[in-house]
Coordinates of C-alpha atoms and ligand atoms in Angstrom, one line a residue:
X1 CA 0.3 10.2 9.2
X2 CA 3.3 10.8 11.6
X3 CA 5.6 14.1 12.2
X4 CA 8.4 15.3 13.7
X5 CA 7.5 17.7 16.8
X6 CA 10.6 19.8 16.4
X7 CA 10.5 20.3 13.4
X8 CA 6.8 19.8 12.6
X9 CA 8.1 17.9 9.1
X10 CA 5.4 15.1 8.4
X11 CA 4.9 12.2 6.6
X12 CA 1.6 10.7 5.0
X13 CA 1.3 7.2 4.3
X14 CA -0.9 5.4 2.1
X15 CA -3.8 8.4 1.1
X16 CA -6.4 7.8 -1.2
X17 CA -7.9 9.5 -4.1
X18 CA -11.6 8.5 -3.8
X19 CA -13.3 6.7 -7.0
X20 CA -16.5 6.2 -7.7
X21 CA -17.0 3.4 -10.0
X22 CA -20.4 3.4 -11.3
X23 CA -19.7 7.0 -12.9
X24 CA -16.1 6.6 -13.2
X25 CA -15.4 10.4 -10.9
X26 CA -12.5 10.7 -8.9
X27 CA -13.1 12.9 -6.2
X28 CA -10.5 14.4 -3.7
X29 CA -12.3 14.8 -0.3
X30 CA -10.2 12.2 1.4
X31 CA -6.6 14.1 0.5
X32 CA -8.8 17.5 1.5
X33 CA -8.8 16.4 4.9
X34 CA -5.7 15.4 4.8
X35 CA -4.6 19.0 3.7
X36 CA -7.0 20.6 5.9
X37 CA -5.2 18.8 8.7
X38 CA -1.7 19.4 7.9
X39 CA -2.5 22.8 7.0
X40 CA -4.1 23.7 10.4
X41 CA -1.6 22.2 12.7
X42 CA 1.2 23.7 10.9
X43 CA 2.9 21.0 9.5
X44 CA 4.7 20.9 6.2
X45 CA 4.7 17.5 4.2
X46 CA 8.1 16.0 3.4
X47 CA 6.9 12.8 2.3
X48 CA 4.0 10.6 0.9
X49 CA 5.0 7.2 1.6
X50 CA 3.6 4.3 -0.3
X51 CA 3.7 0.5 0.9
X52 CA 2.4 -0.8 -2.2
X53 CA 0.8 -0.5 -5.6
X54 CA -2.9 -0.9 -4.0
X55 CA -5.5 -3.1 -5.5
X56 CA -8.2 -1.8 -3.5
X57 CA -8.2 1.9 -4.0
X58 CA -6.3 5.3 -6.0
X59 CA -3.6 6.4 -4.9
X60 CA -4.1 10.4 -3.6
X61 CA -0.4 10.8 -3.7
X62 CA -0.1 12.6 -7.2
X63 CA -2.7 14.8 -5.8
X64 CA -1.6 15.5 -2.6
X65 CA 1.8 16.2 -3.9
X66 CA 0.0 19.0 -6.0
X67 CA -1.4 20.7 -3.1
X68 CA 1.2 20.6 -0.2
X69 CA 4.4 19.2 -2.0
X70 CA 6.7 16.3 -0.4
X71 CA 8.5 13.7 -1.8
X72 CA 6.2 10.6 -2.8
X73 CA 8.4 7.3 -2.3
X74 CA 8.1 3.1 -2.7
X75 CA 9.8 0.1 -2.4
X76 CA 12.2 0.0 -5.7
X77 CA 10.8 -3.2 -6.7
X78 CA 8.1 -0.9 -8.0
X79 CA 9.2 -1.1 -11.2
X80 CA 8.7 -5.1 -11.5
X81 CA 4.8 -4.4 -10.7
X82 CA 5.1 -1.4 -13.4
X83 CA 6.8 -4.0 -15.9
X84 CA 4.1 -6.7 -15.4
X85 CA 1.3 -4.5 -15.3
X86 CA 2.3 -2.1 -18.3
X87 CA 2.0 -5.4 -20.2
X88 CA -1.1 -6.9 -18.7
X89 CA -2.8 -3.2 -19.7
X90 CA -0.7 -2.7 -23.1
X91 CA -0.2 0.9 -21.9
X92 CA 1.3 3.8 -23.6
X93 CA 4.9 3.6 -25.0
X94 CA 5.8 6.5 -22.8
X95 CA 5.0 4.9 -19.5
X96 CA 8.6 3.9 -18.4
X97 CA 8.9 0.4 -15.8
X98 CA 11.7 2.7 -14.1
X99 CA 10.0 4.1 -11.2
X100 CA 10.4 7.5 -12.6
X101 CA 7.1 8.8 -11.8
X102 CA 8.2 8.8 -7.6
X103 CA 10.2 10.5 -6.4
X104 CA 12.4 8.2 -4.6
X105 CA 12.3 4.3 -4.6
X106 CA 13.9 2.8 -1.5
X107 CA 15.7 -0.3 -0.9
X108 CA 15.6 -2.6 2.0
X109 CA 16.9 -1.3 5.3
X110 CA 17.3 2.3 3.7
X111 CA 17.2 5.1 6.5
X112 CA 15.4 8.3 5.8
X113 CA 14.5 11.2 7.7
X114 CA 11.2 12.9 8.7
X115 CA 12.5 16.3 10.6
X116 CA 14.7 15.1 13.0
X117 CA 13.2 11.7 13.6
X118 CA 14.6 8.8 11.8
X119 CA 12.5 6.4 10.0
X120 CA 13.5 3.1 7.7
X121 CA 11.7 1.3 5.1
X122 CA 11.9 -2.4 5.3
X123 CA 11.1 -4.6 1.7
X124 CA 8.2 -6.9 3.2
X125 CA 7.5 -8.9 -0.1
X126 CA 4.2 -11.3 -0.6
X127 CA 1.4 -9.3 -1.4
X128 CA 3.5 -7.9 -4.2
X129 CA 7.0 -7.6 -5.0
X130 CA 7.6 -4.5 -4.0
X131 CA 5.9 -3.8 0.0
X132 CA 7.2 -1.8 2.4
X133 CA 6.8 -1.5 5.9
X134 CA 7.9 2.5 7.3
X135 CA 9.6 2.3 11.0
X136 CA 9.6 5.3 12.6
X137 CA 10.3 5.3 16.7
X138 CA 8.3 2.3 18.2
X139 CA 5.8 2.0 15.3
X140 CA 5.6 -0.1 12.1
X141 CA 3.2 0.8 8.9
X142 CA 3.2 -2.7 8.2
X143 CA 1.4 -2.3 4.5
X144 CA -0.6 -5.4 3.0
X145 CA 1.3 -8.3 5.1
X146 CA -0.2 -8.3 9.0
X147 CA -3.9 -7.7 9.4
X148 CA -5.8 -7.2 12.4
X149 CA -4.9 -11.1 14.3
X150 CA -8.7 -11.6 14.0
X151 CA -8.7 -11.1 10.1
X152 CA -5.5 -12.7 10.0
X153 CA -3.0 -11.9 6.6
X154 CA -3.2 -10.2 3.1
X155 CA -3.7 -12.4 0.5
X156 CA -1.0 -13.6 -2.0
X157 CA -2.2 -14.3 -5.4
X158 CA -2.2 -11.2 -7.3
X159 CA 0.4 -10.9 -10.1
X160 CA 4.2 -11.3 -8.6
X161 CA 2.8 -12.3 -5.2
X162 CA 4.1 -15.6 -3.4
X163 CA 2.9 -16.8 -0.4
X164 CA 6.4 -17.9 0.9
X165 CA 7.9 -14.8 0.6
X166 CA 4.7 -12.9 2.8
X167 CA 5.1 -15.7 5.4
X168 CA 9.2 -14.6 5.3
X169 CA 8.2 -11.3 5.9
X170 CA 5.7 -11.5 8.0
X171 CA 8.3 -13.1 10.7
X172 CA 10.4 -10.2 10.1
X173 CA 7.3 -7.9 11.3
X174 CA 7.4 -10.3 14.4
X175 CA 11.2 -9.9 15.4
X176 CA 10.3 -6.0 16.1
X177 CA 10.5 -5.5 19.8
X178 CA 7.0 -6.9 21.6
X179 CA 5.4 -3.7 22.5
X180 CA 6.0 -2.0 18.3
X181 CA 2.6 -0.5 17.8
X182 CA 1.4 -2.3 14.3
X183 CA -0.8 -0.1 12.0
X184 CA -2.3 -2.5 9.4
X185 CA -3.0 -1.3 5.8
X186 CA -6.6 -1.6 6.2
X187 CA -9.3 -3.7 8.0
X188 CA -12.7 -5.9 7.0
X189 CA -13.6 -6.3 9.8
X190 CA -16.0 -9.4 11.2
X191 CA -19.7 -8.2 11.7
X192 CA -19.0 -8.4 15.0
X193 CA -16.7 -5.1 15.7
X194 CA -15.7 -1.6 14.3
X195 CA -13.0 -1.5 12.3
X196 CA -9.6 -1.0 14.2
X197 CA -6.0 -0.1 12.6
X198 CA -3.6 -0.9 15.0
X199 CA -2.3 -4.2 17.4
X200 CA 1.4 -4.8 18.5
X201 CA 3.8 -7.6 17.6
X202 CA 3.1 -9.3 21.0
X203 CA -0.7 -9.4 20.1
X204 CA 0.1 -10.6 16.7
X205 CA 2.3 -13.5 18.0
X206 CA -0.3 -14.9 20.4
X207 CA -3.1 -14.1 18.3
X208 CA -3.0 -14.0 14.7
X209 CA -5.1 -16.7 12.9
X210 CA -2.5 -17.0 10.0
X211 CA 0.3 -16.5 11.5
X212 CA 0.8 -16.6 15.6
X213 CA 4.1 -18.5 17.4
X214 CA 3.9 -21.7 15.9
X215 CA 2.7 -21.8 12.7
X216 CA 5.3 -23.1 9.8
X217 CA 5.6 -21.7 6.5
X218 CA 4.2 -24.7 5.2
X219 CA 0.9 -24.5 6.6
X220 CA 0.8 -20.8 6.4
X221 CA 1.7 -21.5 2.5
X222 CA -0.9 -24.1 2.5
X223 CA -3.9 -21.9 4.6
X224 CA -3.0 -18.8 1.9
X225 CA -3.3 -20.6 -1.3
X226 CA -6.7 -22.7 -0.3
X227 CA -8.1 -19.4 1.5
X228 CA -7.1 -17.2 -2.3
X229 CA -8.4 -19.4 -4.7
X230 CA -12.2 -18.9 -3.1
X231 CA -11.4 -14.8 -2.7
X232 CA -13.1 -12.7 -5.8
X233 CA -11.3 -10.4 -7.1
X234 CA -11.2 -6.6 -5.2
X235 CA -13.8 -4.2 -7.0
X236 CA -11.5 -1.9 -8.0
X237 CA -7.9 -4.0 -8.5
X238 CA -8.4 -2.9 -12.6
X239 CA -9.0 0.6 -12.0
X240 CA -6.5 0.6 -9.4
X241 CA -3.4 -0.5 -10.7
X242 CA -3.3 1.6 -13.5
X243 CA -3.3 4.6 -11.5
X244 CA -1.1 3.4 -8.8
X245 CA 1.9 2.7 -11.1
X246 CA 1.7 5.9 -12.3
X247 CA 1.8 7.4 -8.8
X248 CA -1.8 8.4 -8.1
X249 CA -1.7 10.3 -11.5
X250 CA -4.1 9.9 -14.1
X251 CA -3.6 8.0 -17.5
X252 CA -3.1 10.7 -20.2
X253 CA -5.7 12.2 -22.0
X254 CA -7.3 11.1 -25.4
X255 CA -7.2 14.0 -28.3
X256 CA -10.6 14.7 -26.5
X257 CA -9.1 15.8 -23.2
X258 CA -10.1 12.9 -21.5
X259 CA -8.3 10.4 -19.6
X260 CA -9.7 6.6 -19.9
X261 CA -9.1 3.7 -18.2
X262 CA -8.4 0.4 -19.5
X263 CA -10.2 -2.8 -18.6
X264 CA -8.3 -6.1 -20.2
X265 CA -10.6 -8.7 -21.1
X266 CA -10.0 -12.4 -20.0
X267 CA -6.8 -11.4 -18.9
X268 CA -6.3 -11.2 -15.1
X269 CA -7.1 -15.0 -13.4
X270 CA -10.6 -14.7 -11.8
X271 CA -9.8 -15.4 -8.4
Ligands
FE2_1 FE1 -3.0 -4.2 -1.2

């Protein structure tokens, strides 16, 4: 989350809609806090900013929208992931590729403003299409690209990903100015730490396993597409998806009332 001291306007990247896959509940404690926060420190939510359509977790951004309003935003190469993904799940004729369901898709370089403070979305393509990185005043929200330089870089297989393109975006990450704080999408970490969620492009440079000063596309392209083919699949990439493209919102209902979600069979590759 960042915000705008004058004007107290925030922004709230990335939340999550928590999912509990053995009994297939979604449950909104994560976004609570979230409003909780926000609520208590008086600040009013202009936007939810997405970096990507996450394999990993739901999206809380349909639902956070519904308690505190905002504007919920991505990269406008959305809509790719929505076309590819609306066929790999057959879904409903009246799910439109067209990035209708945000409510603003932003194109590389695009300036926007939170209060008074300017921030600008940069296209960081790899993971998927359509990542974004948010700038805003000596700090990057660098998505699915950088990890923490001990875990390295996200991966690159997933449907429209390309392990070029991440290491091309990556090195725009690393032309920020040395001391840009960097806070990374997430974090595995190694059993030997806590998790952490930030590191700055100097840190990066020298220490990043995938990526630091010196390392050429072709042997980061090389390192990415041996180290992908051995990753599994993330537990929740099917569930995932489906939701994300729509937003955070959930499928619509059967004639019963309830919403399903669909698992394609033999479909997506393994790995
Ligand atoms: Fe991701």
């Amino acid at each position: 989350m960042v915000w705008d001291h004058a004007s107290k306007q925030a922004a709230v990247i990335d939340p999550v809609l928590d999912y509990d896959f053995k009994s297939g509940h979604t449950d909104t404690r994560s976004v609570d806090r979230l409003t909780a926060y926000l609520r208590d420190s008086g600040l009013q939510l202009a936007w939810i900013l997405e970096t990507h359509a996450h394999a990993d977790h739901l999206s809380g951004a349909h639902y956070l929208r519904q308690q505190l309003g905002g504007r919920i935003a991505i990269g406008e190469h959305i809509r790719e992931v929505q076309a590819s993904f609306k066929k790999i799940y057959n879904l409903e004729r009246g799910f439109l590729p067209d990035g209708s369901q945000f409510d603003h898709l932003f194109r590389d370089g695009e300036s926007f403003m939170i209060g008074q403070t300017e921030a600008r979305a940069l296209l960081v393509p790899g993971h998927t299409p359509a990542d974004m990185a948010y700038l805003v005043d000596g700090a990057a929200f660098v998505g699915d690209t950088l990890f923490m330089p001990d875990v390295g870089t996200a991966r690159a297989d997933f449907p429209g990903g390309d392990a070029h393109h991440l290491y091309r975006s990556i090195q725009r990450l690393l032309t920020l100015p040395p001391d840009t704080t960097l806070y990374v999408c997430h974090d595995y970490p190694p059993a030997s730490r806590q998790p952490r969620w930030q590191s700055t492009v100097a840190e990066q440079r020298a220490h990043n396993i995938h990526v630091h000063e010196g390392i050429s596309e072709e042997a980061f392209v090389a390192m990415r597409t041996a180290r992908d083919v051995t990753l599994d699949m993330p537990t929740l990439i099917l569930p995932s998806i489906q939701i994300n493209v729509r937003a955070g919102q959930l499928p619509p209902p059967d004639d019963n009332g309830v919403a399903y979600l669909r698992i394609p069979l033999n479909t997506l590759a393994r790995h």
